[in-house]
Amino acid sequence: MLSRLFSEVLPDVQRLAAEWVEDTERDGCKVKEEREPCHLGEDDLDEPQEGSSRAESEMAGDDDDDDDDGEEEEECGDENGGDKPKKRGPKKRKMTAARVERSKMRRMKANARERTRMHDLNSALDNLRKVVPCYSKTQKLSKIETLRLAKNYILALGEILRNGKRPDVVTYVQMLCKGLSQPTTNLVAGCLQLNTRNFLTEQCADGARFHMPNSPFSVHPYSYRCSRLSSPHYQPGAGSLNMRAHSYSASGYESVYMPGGTSPDYNSPDYEGQHSPPVCLNGGLSGKQHETSDTDRSYHYSMHYTGLTTSRPSHSLHFGASGARSGGAHSENIPPFHDVHLHHDRAPPYEDLNAFFHN
DNA sequence: TAGGCCATCTGGTCCT
DNA sequence: AGGACCAGATGGCCTA
């Protein structure tokens, strides 16, 4: 079983990884090319930020110049008499105008390089955001949260491969959310269609770090607003993870990114979900990113449960008989996830994970 | 207003 | 010598 899993999954994983690396490198180069001409404007050169004032004053003591003027003077080291020991090290030289100019130029070049380096780093982080669960262009994870989530994601996938069986959703979310902030935990849990309250209850049962009494989650699972994860479209009352439509049926449910109420065209060239490896199932992270309107944005983390069979069988999730809920659409007023109770004997809603084991 | 996050500048250190 | 990398400092922006 395990060997079969590896033989079937690993090539795909390797291919995805190779593609991703390729994309990353290409994107990085592209970003570089686009940025190069403008990343150090004349204004930047002539008017360094206030932060550089400190350096300017320090630069007066710059002694690494191979100046040709040969001016070497002791810097007021001995003028205090004998009460201070002589300074060791290279003697400071007077800063001529030419030296100052050259020093400034060096510093500006270094600053430009550093800016470029940080921009590249940020581009790489953006690429990383696209491949971890819960990607959104409008509600970006912070850098540190992106790294933490990526680490947990890798560990979780490794665990899955090692065990050769899929974990229950609670375990999976716990793995993903280890060490994450509460807002990010909310986000990930929401992405995985997990009832956060349920999740946190289990965590507490496990002696985890969350405290249920008076926890904001127990009342408003998604009421916490993070400055970076929030947006003008965030609606605490309705939940940031707007459940635009809920319906359950014995046949299962599915997660559908549905701007305008339609399913995504996964075969469309515009579909950007290919950046994300499996397991990401919310529309925002694996579905097409529509950001042309407020309405569209509100769907980034929306879920759609329906008993209808999707045109993409691999994206449909099937409850066992024990997980069947009688049908009937829920109104939009229902708080998010309050009616979703995932238990260990139910199939976790990360359909791509299922795909691993349904081959 | 405090706190979180970020971009940028900067000097030091290491490497090629 | 010059570039890459790093960490500290600083100020801006945003949100609770």
Short mmCIF file of C-alpha atoms (C1' of nucleotides) in Angstrom, two decimals:
data_model
loop_
_atom_site.label_atom_id
_atom_site.label_comp_id
_atom_site.label_asym_id
_atom_site.label_seq_id
_atom_site.Cartn_x
_atom_site.Cartn_y
_atom_site.Cartn_z
CA MET A 1 0.00 0.00 0.00
CA LEU A 2 2.67 2.40 1.04
CA SER A 3 4.94 1.53 -1.82
CA ARG A 4 2.04 1.92 -4.19
CA LEU A 5 1.24 5.24 -2.65
CA PHE A 6 4.78 6.40 -3.07
CA SER A 7 5.06 5.16 -6.60
CA GLU A 8 1.84 6.87 -7.58
CA VAL A 9 2.06 10.03 -5.59
CA LEU A 10 5.73 10.81 -5.56
CA PRO A 11 6.08 11.39 -9.29
CA ASP A 12 3.21 13.83 -9.10
CA VAL A 13 4.67 15.53 -6.08
CA GLN A 14 8.05 15.72 -7.73
CA ARG A 15 6.52 17.08 -10.89
CA LEU A 16 4.57 19.68 -8.97
CA ALA A 17 7.64 20.63 -7.01
CA ALA A 18 9.69 20.92 -10.18
CA GLU A 19 7.02 23.04 -11.80
CA TRP A 20 6.77 25.19 -8.78
CA VAL A 21 10.50 25.71 -8.60
CA GLU A 22 10.48 26.54 -12.27
CA ASP A 23 7.67 29.00 -11.82
CA THR A 24 9.36 30.49 -8.84
CA GLU A 25 12.60 31.00 -10.66
CA ARG A 26 10.87 32.39 -13.69
CA ASP A 27 8.74 34.68 -11.60
CA GLY A 28 11.77 35.81 -9.68
CA CYS A 29 13.62 36.68 -12.84
CA LYS A 30 10.59 38.41 -14.21
CA VAL A 31 10.14 40.42 -11.09
CA LYS A 32 13.77 41.34 -11.21
CA GLU A 33 13.57 42.46 -14.79
CA GLU A 34 10.50 44.50 -14.17
CA ARG A 35 11.87 46.10 -11.09
CA GLU A 36 15.40 46.76 -12.07
CA PRO A 37 14.91 50.03 -13.92
CA CYS A 38 12.87 51.63 -11.23
CA HIS A 39 13.99 50.29 -7.93
CA LEU A 40 16.50 53.03 -7.38
CA GLY A 41 15.14 56.26 -8.59
CA GLU A 42 16.96 59.51 -8.64
CA ASP A 43 14.96 60.62 -5.70
CA ASP A 44 16.21 57.67 -3.77
CA LEU A 45 19.73 58.50 -4.67
CA ASP A 46 19.54 62.13 -3.83
CA GLU A 47 17.32 61.93 -0.84
CA PRO A 48 18.11 59.01 1.34
CA GLN A 49 15.52 58.22 3.94
CA GLU A 50 15.72 59.61 7.38
CA GLY A 51 17.15 56.36 8.57
CA SER A 52 20.29 57.06 6.67
CA SER A 53 21.10 60.21 8.56
CA ARG A 54 22.79 58.15 11.20
CA ALA A 55 24.97 56.57 8.60
CA GLU A 56 25.75 59.88 7.06
CA SER A 57 27.22 61.10 10.26
CA GLU A 58 29.07 57.86 10.75
CA MET A 59 30.33 57.97 7.26
CA ALA A 60 32.48 60.88 8.18
CA GLY A 61 34.67 58.34 9.86
CA ASP A 62 34.83 56.01 6.91
CA ASP A 63 38.37 54.91 6.42
CA ASP A 64 38.21 52.25 3.79
CA ASP A 65 38.88 54.50 0.94
CA ASP A 66 41.83 54.02 -1.32
CA ASP A 67 42.02 57.65 -1.82
CA ASP A 68 44.71 59.19 -3.88
CA ASP A 69 45.02 62.41 -2.02
CA GLY A 70 47.12 60.80 0.61
CA GLU A 71 45.72 62.93 3.34
CA GLU A 72 46.17 61.08 6.56
CA GLU A 73 45.61 62.81 9.77
CA GLU A 74 45.30 61.63 13.26
CA GLU A 75 41.80 62.08 14.41
CA CYS A 76 41.79 64.07 17.59
CA GLY A 77 43.00 60.99 19.40
CA ASP A 78 45.84 62.53 21.32
CA GLU A 79 44.48 65.89 21.96
CA ASN A 80 43.09 64.84 25.30
CA GLY A 81 46.50 64.39 26.62
CA GLY A 82 47.52 61.28 28.45
CA ASP A 83 44.30 60.52 30.23
CA LYS A 84 43.06 58.38 27.38
CA PRO A 85 44.90 55.48 25.85
CA LYS A 86 45.87 55.78 22.24
CA LYS A 87 43.37 54.38 19.86
CA ARG A 88 44.50 51.36 17.97
CA GLY A 89 43.58 50.31 14.53
CA PRO A 90 43.67 52.16 11.30
CA LYS A 91 43.95 55.85 11.52
CA LYS A 92 40.99 57.85 10.50
CA ARG A 93 41.43 60.01 7.53
CA LYS A 94 39.83 63.26 6.74
CA MET A 95 36.88 62.99 4.48
CA THR A 96 37.40 64.98 1.40
CA ALA A 97 34.46 65.85 -0.77
CA ALA A 98 35.50 63.18 -3.23
CA ARG A 99 35.65 60.58 -0.51
CA VAL A 100 32.28 61.52 0.81
CA GLU A 101 30.88 61.32 -2.66
CA ARG A 102 32.37 57.90 -3.31
CA SER A 103 31.28 56.66 0.04
CA LYS A 104 27.78 57.82 -0.64
CA MET A 105 27.77 56.10 -3.98
CA ARG A 106 28.91 52.85 -2.41
CA ARG A 107 26.26 53.10 0.21
CA MET A 108 23.57 53.82 -2.32
CA LYS A 109 24.61 50.89 -4.45
CA ALA A 110 24.55 48.67 -1.41
CA ASN A 111 21.14 49.99 -0.49
CA ALA A 112 19.85 49.26 -3.97
CA ARG A 113 21.19 45.74 -3.81
CA GLU A 114 19.66 45.23 -0.44
CA ARG A 115 16.30 46.48 -1.68
CA THR A 116 16.46 44.12 -4.62
CA ARG A 117 17.41 41.29 -2.36
CA MET A 118 14.50 41.94 -0.05
CA HIS A 119 12.14 42.26 -3.00
CA ASP A 120 13.30 38.91 -4.28
CA LEU A 121 12.82 37.48 -0.85
CA ASN A 122 9.30 38.85 -0.77
CA SER A 123 8.58 37.43 -4.20
CA ALA A 124 9.66 34.05 -2.98
CA LEU A 125 7.42 34.48 0.02
CA ASP A 126 4.53 35.35 -2.25
CA ASN A 127 5.16 32.20 -4.19
CA LEU A 128 5.23 30.29 -0.97
CA ARG A 129 1.91 31.83 0.03
CA LYS A 130 0.42 30.42 -3.14
CA VAL A 131 1.31 26.87 -2.33
CA VAL A 132 0.39 26.70 1.32
CA PRO A 133 -3.20 26.20 2.36
CA CYS A 134 -5.28 29.34 2.53
CA TYR A 135 -3.94 31.55 -0.16
CA SER A 136 -5.57 34.86 -0.82
CA LYS A 137 -4.27 37.82 -2.69
CA THR A 138 -6.29 40.22 -0.63
CA GLN A 139 -5.77 38.74 2.78
CA LYS A 140 -2.16 37.85 2.78
CA LEU A 141 -0.66 35.83 5.53
CA SER A 142 2.15 37.62 7.25
CA LYS A 143 5.66 36.51 6.54
CA ILE A 144 6.11 34.68 9.78
CA GLU A 145 2.74 32.98 9.52
CA THR A 146 3.46 31.95 5.96
CA LEU A 147 6.68 30.31 7.03
CA ARG A 148 5.07 28.60 9.99
CA LEU A 149 2.19 27.33 7.94
CA ALA A 150 4.52 26.13 5.23
CA LYS A 151 6.59 24.26 7.75
CA ASN A 152 3.52 22.64 9.27
CA TYR A 153 2.18 21.84 5.83
CA ILE A 154 5.37 20.05 4.85
CA LEU A 155 5.40 18.15 8.10
CA ALA A 156 1.77 17.19 7.65
CA LEU A 157 2.31 15.95 4.12
CA GLY A 158 5.35 14.05 5.24
CA GLU A 159 3.35 12.49 8.00
CA ILE A 160 0.70 11.45 5.54
CA LEU A 161 3.22 9.88 3.25
CA ARG A 162 4.95 8.16 6.11
CA ASN A 163 1.81 6.69 7.57
CA GLY A 164 0.25 5.91 4.25
CA LYS A 165 -3.15 6.79 5.53
CA ARG A 166 -5.05 9.96 5.76
CA PRO A 167 -5.46 11.55 9.13
CA ASP A 168 -8.75 12.75 10.46
CA VAL A 169 -9.45 16.34 9.76
CA VAL A 170 -8.94 17.49 13.30
CA THR A 171 -5.51 15.98 13.45
CA TYR A 172 -4.73 17.44 10.10
CA VAL A 173 -5.78 20.92 11.08
CA GLN A 174 -3.95 20.61 14.35
CA MET A 175 -0.82 19.76 12.45
CA LEU A 176 -1.28 22.70 10.15
CA CYS A 177 -2.05 25.15 12.90
CA LYS A 178 0.72 24.27 15.29
CA GLY A 179 2.26 27.49 16.46
CA LEU A 180 0.09 29.69 14.29
CA SER A 181 -1.66 32.77 15.55
CA GLN A 182 -5.35 32.61 16.28
CA PRO A 183 -6.36 34.51 13.15
CA THR A 184 -4.33 32.19 10.99
CA THR A 185 -5.67 29.21 12.86
CA ASN A 186 -9.15 30.45 12.13
CA LEU A 187 -8.27 30.86 8.53
CA VAL A 188 -6.80 27.43 8.11
CA ALA A 189 -9.61 25.78 9.95
CA GLY A 190 -12.05 27.69 7.82
CA CYS A 191 -10.23 26.70 4.71
CA LEU A 192 -10.59 23.12 5.71
CA GLN A 193 -14.25 23.57 6.48
CA LEU A 194 -13.68 22.61 10.03
CA ASN A 195 -15.89 23.72 12.76
CA THR A 196 -13.41 25.73 14.74
CA ARG A 197 -15.24 25.22 17.95
CA ASN A 198 -15.07 21.53 17.46
CA PHE A 199 -11.44 21.78 16.58
CA LEU A 200 -10.57 23.83 19.58
CA THR A 201 -12.55 21.65 21.88
CA GLU A 202 -10.51 18.72 20.75
CA GLN A 203 -7.35 20.67 21.18
CA CYS A 204 -8.26 21.44 24.72
CA ALA A 205 -9.02 17.84 25.31
CA ASP A 206 -5.53 17.16 24.17
CA GLY A 207 -4.15 19.69 26.56
CA ALA A 208 -3.39 22.07 23.79
CA ARG A 209 -2.73 25.72 24.16
CA PHE A 210 -6.17 27.10 23.50
CA HIS A 211 -8.51 27.92 26.30
CA MET A 212 -12.10 27.36 25.52
CA PRO A 213 -13.80 29.20 28.36
CA ASN A 214 -14.51 32.69 27.18
CA SER A 215 -12.58 31.98 24.07
CA PRO A 216 -13.76 34.16 21.25
CA PHE A 217 -13.97 31.06 19.18
CA SER A 218 -16.62 29.47 21.26
CA VAL A 219 -18.98 32.28 20.55
CA HIS A 220 -17.77 33.82 17.36
CA PRO A 221 -15.35 31.46 15.77
CA TYR A 222 -14.26 34.00 13.26
CA SER A 223 -14.74 37.18 15.14
CA TYR A 224 -11.08 37.85 15.64
CA ARG A 225 -9.71 40.32 13.20
CA CYS A 226 -6.12 40.38 12.35
CA SER A 227 -4.85 43.56 10.84
CA ARG A 228 -3.31 41.66 7.97
CA LEU A 229 -5.98 39.08 7.54
CA SER A 230 -8.83 41.46 7.72
CA SER A 231 -10.27 43.44 4.94
CA PRO A 232 -13.07 45.91 4.43
CA HIS A 233 -15.11 42.93 3.33
CA TYR A 234 -14.70 41.13 6.54
CA GLN A 235 -17.99 40.83 8.33
CA PRO A 236 -17.62 39.67 11.87
CA GLY A 237 -21.30 39.05 12.27
CA ALA A 238 -21.55 36.90 9.23
CA GLY A 239 -18.09 35.56 9.64
CA SER A 240 -15.17 36.30 7.44
CA LEU A 241 -15.61 32.92 5.91
CA ASN A 242 -18.90 33.64 4.39
CA MET A 243 -20.96 30.56 4.02
CA ARG A 244 -22.97 31.75 1.12
CA ALA A 245 -24.84 28.55 0.76
CA HIS A 246 -24.99 25.48 2.87
CA SER A 247 -26.64 22.28 2.05
CA TYR A 248 -26.01 18.79 3.14
CA SER A 249 -27.05 15.54 1.71
CA ALA A 250 -26.42 11.90 2.11
CA SER A 251 -24.49 11.89 -1.08
CA GLY A 252 -21.91 14.24 0.28
CA TYR A 253 -20.86 17.80 0.09
CA GLU A 254 -18.35 19.71 -1.82
CA SER A 255 -16.33 22.80 -1.61
CA VAL A 256 -16.92 25.04 -4.52
CA TYR A 257 -15.48 28.36 -5.35
CA MET A 258 -18.41 30.07 -6.85
CA PRO A 259 -18.13 33.68 -7.73
CA GLY A 260 -21.50 34.62 -8.92
CA GLY A 261 -22.77 31.28 -7.78
CA THR A 262 -21.03 29.22 -10.36
CA SER A 263 -18.45 26.57 -10.09
CA PRO A 264 -14.97 27.37 -11.21
CA ASP A 265 -13.76 26.24 -14.52
CA TYR A 266 -10.87 24.16 -13.40
CA ASN A 267 -9.81 23.63 -16.94
CA SER A 268 -9.71 27.27 -17.73
CA PRO A 269 -6.32 28.74 -18.36
CA ASP A 270 -7.28 31.40 -15.90
CA TYR A 271 -7.56 28.88 -13.17
CA GLU A 272 -4.66 29.58 -10.86
CA GLY A 273 -5.10 26.74 -8.52
CA GLN A 274 -2.29 24.87 -10.13
CA HIS A 275 0.13 26.72 -7.95
CA SER A 276 -1.23 24.94 -5.02
CA PRO A 277 -0.50 21.36 -4.42
CA PRO A 278 -3.28 19.13 -3.17
CA VAL A 279 -5.01 19.43 0.14
CA CYS A 280 -5.85 23.07 -0.30
CA LEU A 281 -9.49 22.98 -0.90
CA ASN A 282 -11.01 26.31 -0.36
CA GLY A 283 -11.85 28.25 -3.40
CA GLY A 284 -9.60 31.06 -2.43
CA LEU A 285 -6.54 29.00 -2.45
CA SER A 286 -7.12 26.49 -5.10
CA GLY A 287 -9.75 28.15 -7.14
CA LYS A 288 -9.64 30.95 -9.58
CA GLN A 289 -8.85 34.26 -8.04
CA HIS A 290 -11.43 36.81 -8.95
CA GLU A 291 -10.78 40.14 -7.43
CA THR A 292 -12.61 42.41 -9.69
CA SER A 293 -15.36 43.19 -7.30
CA ASP A 294 -16.14 43.25 -3.65
CA THR A 295 -18.57 40.47 -4.12
CA ASP A 296 -15.95 38.31 -5.64
CA ARG A 297 -13.51 39.01 -2.89
CA SER A 298 -15.97 37.91 -0.32
CA TYR A 299 -15.81 34.48 -1.83
CA HIS A 300 -12.19 33.92 -1.17
CA TYR A 301 -12.96 31.82 1.78
CA SER A 302 -16.47 30.89 0.96
CA MET A 303 -17.64 27.35 0.99
CA HIS A 304 -20.47 25.78 -0.80
CA TYR A 305 -22.01 22.66 0.46
CA THR A 306 -24.32 20.90 -1.83
CA GLY A 307 -25.68 17.51 -2.45
CA LEU A 308 -25.35 17.95 -6.14
CA THR A 309 -22.71 16.03 -7.88
CA THR A 310 -19.95 18.22 -9.09
CA SER A 311 -18.68 18.07 -12.57
CA ARG A 312 -15.33 17.34 -11.04
CA PRO A 313 -15.75 14.13 -9.13
CA SER A 314 -12.35 14.44 -7.58
CA HIS A 315 -13.50 17.56 -5.84
CA SER A 316 -16.56 16.10 -4.31
CA LEU A 317 -16.49 14.86 -0.80
CA HIS A 318 -18.51 12.00 0.40
CA PHE A 319 -19.68 11.38 3.88
CA GLY A 320 -20.23 7.94 5.06
CA ALA A 321 -23.69 7.01 6.19
CA SER A 322 -22.89 8.21 9.67
CA GLY A 323 -21.95 11.56 8.34
CA ALA A 324 -25.08 12.07 6.32
CA ARG A 325 -27.13 15.07 7.13
CA SER A 326 -30.58 15.48 5.86
CA GLY A 327 -30.71 17.89 3.03
CA GLY A 328 -32.07 21.34 2.87
CA ALA A 329 -30.29 24.54 2.18
CA HIS A 330 -29.26 26.63 5.10
CA SER A 331 -29.88 30.27 5.04
CA GLU A 332 -27.04 32.70 4.79
CA ASN A 333 -27.77 33.86 8.29
CA ILE A 334 -26.42 30.72 9.76
CA PRO A 335 -23.12 31.41 11.46
CA PRO A 336 -20.30 29.76 9.66
CA PHE A 337 -19.50 26.18 10.49
CA HIS A 338 -21.80 25.98 13.45
CA ASP A 339 -23.67 23.22 11.77
CA VAL A 340 -20.68 21.41 10.51
CA HIS A 341 -19.58 18.80 12.93
CA LEU A 342 -16.80 16.73 11.65
CA HIS A 343 -16.02 13.56 13.45
CA HIS A 344 -13.20 11.22 13.08
CA ASP A 345 -15.25 8.62 11.35
CA ARG A 346 -16.14 11.00 8.62
CA ALA A 347 -14.19 11.69 5.58
CA PRO A 348 -12.21 14.86 6.02
CA PRO A 349 -13.15 17.52 3.56
CA TYR A 350 -9.84 17.91 1.93
CA GLU A 351 -10.75 16.17 -1.21
CA ASP A 352 -7.41 16.19 -2.83
CA LEU A 353 -6.07 14.38 0.12
CA ASN A 354 -8.77 11.84 -0.48
CA ALA A 355 -7.62 11.53 -4.01
CA PHE A 356 -4.34 10.22 -2.72
CA PHE A 357 -6.00 7.24 -1.23
CA HIS A 358 -8.87 6.65 -3.57
CA ASN A 359 -6.73 5.63 -6.48
"C1'" DT B 1 -2.49 55.05 21.49
"C1'" DA B 2 -0.26 50.59 21.52
"C1'" DG B 3 1.03 46.80 18.96
"C1'" DG B 4 1.90 44.20 14.74
"C1'" DC B 5 3.79 44.16 10.33
"C1'" DC B 6 6.48 45.97 6.87
"C1'" DA B 7 10.08 48.50 3.93
"C1'" DT B 8 14.25 50.60 4.02
"C1'" DC B 9 18.81 52.02 5.53
"C1'" DT B 10 22.94 50.73 7.62
"C1'" DG B 11 27.31 48.58 9.33
"C1'" DG B 12 29.41 44.26 10.19
"C1'" DT B 13 30.82 39.78 8.63
"C1'" DC B 14 31.73 36.24 5.45
"C1'" DC B 15 32.67 34.52 0.92
"C1'" DT B 16 34.36 34.50 -3.87
"C1'" DA C 1 37.49 44.45 -3.58
"C1'" DG C 2 32.93 43.76 -4.13
"C1'" DG C 3 28.80 41.32 -3.32
"C1'" DA C 4 25.70 38.54 -0.38
"C1'" DC C 5 23.82 37.98 3.88
"C1'" DC C 6 22.42 39.35 8.37
"C1'" DA C 7 20.53 41.84 12.23
"C1'" DG C 8 19.51 46.28 14.41
"C1'" DA C 9 17.31 50.71 13.98
"C1'" DT C 10 13.80 53.59 12.32
"C1'" DG C 11 9.57 55.27 10.61
"C1'" DG C 12 5.10 54.48 8.21
"C1'" DC C 13 0.72 52.21 7.93
"C1'" DC C 14 -3.11 49.87 9.81
"C1'" DT C 15 -6.23 48.04 13.28
"C1'" DA C 16 -8.21 47.19 17.82
#
